CSV table of C-alpha atoms in Angstrom, one decimal:
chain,number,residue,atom,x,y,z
A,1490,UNK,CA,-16.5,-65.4,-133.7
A,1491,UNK,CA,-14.7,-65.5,-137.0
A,1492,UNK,CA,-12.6,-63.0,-138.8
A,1493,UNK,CA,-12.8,-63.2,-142.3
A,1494,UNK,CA,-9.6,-63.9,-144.6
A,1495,UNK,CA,-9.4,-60.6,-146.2
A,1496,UNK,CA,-8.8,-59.3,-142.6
A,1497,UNK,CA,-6.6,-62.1,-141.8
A,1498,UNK,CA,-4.5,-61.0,-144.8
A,1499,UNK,CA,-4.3,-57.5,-144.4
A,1500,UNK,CA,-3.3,-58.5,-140.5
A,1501,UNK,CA,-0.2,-60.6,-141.9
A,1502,UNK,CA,0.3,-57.2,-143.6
A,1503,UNK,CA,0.9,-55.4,-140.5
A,1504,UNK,CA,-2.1,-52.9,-141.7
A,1505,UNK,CA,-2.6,-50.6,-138.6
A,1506,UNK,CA,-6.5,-50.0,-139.6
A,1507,UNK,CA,-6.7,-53.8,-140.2
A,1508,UNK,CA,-5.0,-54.2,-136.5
A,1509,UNK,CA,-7.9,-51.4,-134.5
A,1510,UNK,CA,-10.7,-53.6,-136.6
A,1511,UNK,CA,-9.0,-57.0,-134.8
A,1512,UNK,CA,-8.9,-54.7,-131.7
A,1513,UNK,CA,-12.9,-53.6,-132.4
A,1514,UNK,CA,-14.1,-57.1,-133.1
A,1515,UNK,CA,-12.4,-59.2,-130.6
A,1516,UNK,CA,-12.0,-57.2,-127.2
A,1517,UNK,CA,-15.5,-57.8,-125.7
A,1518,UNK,CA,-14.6,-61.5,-126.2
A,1519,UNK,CA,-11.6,-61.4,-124.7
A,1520,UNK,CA,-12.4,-59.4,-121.8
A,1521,UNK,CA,-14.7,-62.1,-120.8
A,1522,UNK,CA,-12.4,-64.5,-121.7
A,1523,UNK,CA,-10.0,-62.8,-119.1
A,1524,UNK,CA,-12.5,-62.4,-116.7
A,1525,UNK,CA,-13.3,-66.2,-116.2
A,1526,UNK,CA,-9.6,-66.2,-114.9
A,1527,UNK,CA,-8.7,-63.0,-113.2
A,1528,UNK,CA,-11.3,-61.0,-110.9
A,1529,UNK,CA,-9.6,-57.9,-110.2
A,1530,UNK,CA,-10.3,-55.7,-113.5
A,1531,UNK,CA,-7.4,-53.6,-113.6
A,1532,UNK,CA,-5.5,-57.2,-113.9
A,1533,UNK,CA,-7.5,-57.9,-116.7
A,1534,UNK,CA,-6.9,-54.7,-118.7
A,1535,UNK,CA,-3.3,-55.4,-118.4
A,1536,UNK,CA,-3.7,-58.8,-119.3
A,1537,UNK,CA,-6.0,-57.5,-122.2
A,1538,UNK,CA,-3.1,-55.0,-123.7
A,1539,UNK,CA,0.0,-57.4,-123.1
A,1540,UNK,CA,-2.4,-59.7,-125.5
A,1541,UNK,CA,-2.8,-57.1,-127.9
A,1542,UNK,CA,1.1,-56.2,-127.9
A,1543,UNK,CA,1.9,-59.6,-128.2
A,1544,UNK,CA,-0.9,-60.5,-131.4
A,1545,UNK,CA,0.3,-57.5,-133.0
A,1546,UNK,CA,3.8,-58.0,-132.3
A,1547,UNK,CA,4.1,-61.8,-133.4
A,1548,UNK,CA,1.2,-61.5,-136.2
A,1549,UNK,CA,3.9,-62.8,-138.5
A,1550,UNK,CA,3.5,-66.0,-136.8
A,1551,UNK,CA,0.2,-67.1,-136.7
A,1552,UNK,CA,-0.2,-69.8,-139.1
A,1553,UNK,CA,-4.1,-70.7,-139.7
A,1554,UNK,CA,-4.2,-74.5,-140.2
A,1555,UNK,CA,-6.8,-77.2,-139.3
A,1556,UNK,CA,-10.0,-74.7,-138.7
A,1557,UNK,CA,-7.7,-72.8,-136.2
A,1558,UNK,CA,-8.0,-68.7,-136.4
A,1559,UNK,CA,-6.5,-65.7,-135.1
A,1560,UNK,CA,-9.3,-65.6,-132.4
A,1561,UNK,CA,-8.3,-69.0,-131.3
A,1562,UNK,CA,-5.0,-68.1,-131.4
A,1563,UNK,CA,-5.2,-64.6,-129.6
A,1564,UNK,CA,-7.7,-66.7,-127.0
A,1565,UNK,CA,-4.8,-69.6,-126.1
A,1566,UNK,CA,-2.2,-65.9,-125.6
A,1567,UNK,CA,-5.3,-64.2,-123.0
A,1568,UNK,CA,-5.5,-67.5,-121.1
A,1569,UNK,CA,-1.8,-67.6,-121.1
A,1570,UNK,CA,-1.6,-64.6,-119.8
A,1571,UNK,CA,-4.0,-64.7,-117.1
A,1572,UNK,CA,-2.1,-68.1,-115.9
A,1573,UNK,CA,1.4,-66.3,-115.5
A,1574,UNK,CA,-0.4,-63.0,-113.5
A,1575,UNK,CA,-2.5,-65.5,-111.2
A,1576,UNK,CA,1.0,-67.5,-110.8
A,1577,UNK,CA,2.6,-64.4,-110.2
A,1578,UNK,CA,0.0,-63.0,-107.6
A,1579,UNK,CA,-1.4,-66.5,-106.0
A,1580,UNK,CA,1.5,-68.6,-106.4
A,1581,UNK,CA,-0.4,-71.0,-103.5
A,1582,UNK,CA,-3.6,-71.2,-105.6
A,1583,UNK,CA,-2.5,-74.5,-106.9
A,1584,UNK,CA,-1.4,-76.3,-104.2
A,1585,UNK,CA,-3.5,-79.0,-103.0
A,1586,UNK,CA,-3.1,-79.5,-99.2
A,1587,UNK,CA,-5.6,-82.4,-98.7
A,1588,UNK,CA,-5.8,-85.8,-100.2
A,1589,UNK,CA,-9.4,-86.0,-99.2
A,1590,UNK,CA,-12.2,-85.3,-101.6
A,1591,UNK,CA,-15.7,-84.3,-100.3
A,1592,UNK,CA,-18.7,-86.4,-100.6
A,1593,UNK,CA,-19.9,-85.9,-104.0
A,1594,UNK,CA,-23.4,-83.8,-103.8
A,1595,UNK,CA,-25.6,-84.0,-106.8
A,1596,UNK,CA,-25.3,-82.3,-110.0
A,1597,UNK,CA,-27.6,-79.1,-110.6
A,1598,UNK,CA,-29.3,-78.3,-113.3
A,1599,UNK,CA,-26.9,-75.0,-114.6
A,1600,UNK,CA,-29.5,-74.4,-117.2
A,1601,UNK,CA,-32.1,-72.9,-114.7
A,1602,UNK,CA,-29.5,-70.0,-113.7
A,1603,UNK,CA,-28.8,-67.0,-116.3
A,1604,UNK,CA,-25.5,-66.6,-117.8
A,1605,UNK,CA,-24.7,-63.4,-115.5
A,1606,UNK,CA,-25.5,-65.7,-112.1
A,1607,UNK,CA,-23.2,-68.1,-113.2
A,1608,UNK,CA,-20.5,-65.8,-114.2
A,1609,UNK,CA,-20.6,-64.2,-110.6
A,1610,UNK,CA,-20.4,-67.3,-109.0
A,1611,UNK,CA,-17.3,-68.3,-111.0
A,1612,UNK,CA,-15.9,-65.2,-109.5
A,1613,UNK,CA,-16.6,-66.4,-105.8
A,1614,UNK,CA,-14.8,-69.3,-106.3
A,1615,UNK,CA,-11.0,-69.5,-104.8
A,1616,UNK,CA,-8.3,-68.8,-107.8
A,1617,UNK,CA,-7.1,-72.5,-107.9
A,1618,UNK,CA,-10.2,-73.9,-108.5
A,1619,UNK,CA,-11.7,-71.3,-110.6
A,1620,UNK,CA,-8.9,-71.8,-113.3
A,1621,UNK,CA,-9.0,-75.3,-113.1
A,1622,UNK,CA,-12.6,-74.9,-113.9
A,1623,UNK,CA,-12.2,-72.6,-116.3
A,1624,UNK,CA,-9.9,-74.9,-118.4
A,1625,UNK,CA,-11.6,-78.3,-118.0
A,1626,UNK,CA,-15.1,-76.4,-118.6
A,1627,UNK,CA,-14.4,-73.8,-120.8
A,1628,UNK,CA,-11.2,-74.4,-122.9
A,1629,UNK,CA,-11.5,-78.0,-123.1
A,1630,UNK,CA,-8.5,-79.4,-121.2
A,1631,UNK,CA,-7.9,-82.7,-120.0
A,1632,UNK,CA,-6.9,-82.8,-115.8
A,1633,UNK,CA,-3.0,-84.4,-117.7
A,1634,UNK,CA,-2.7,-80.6,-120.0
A,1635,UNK,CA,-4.2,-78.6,-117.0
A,1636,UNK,CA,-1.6,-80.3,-114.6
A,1637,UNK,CA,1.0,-79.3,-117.1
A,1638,UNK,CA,0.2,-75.6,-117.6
A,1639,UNK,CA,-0.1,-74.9,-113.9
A,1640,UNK,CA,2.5,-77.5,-112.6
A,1641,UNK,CA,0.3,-79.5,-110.6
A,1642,UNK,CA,-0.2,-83.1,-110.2
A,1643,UNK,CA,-3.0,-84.5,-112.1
A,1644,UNK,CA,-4.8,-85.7,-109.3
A,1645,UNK,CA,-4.8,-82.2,-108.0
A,1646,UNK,CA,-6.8,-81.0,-111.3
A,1647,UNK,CA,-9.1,-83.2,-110.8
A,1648,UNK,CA,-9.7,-82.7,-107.1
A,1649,UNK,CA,-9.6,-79.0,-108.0
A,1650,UNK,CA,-12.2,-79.7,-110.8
A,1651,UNK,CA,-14.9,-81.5,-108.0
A,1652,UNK,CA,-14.1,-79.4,-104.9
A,1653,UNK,CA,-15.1,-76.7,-107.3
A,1654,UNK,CA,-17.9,-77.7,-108.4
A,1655,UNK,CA,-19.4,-78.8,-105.4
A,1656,UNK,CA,-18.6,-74.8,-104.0
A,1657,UNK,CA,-20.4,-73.3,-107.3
A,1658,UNK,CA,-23.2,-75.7,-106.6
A,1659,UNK,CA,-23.2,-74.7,-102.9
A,1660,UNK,CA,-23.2,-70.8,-104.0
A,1661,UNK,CA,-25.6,-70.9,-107.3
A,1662,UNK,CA,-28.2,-72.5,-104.5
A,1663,UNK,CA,-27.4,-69.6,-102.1
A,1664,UNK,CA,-28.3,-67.6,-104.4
A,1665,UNK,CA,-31.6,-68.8,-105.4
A,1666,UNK,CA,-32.3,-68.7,-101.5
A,1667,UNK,CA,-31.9,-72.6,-100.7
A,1668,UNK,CA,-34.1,-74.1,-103.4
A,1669,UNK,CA,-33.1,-76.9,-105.4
């Protein structure tokens, strides 16, 4: 999704019809941008309008440089957002009690399932390894950044990362009754 420099300008402008067209164009996006992190939808509309106060309120700024845009930018303050509620409500969802990893099972094909399928089992997964997930998968993290946001040891991403995965595997095939 791109928003086009006029807008951009009239944004920097503090122009309120300029601000409900941001608003129009961007908040189906990041309501599933929320959603990846938080479950509980109510969470996500207040994580939604705390983004929204804060793009409007520190529009000023946003600086566009190397290819970066306000969506980008409005995207790393919704993740941001969703990491301080679920650290707020789940401040155990990071904490990795065994040193252990499970056996590694084989990869599965994610292609075969529907966008919508895979969504819902994203939501099944426990809130630690769903946002680890989420970040390495989705927002392009390395395990040493994700570590960093969430205050977590390295290792612990990454065994986050594979005990997730094998779970969504575990749950996608559950829901196509067993086959694989």
């Amino acid at each position: 999704m791109t928003i086009d420099n006029e807008l951009t300008e009239r944004l920097l402008k503090n122009d309120r019809k300029a601000m409900q067209e941001l608003y129009g164009l961007t908040v189906r996006y990041l309501f599933a941008v929320c959603q990846r992190y938080v479950v509980n939808e109510e969470d996500v509309r207040d994580i939604l309008q705390e983004t929204y106060i804060k793009t409007y309120k520190n529009i000023g700024d946003f600086k566009q440089k190397d290819g970066s845009s306000i969506v980008s930018w409005m995207t790393r303050i919704a993740v941001n957002e969703s990491l301080m509620l679920l650290r707020r409500k789940h401040k155990d969802a990071f904490i990795e009690t065994s040193k252990e990893l499970p056996d590694q099972e084989e990869d599965i094909e994610v292609e075969r399932f529907s966008a919508e399928q895979l969504h819902n089992a994203i939501q099944q997964l426990p809130t630690g390894y769903r946002v680890v997930l989420n970040l390495y998968a989705f927002e392009d993290k390395s395990h040493k950044e994700i570590a960093q946001m969430l205050g977590i040891k390295e290792a612990s991403s990454a065994s986050q990362l594979h005990r997730a995965k094998n779970m969504l595997r575990k749950i996608l095939l559950k829901q196509e009754g067993g086959r694989q």
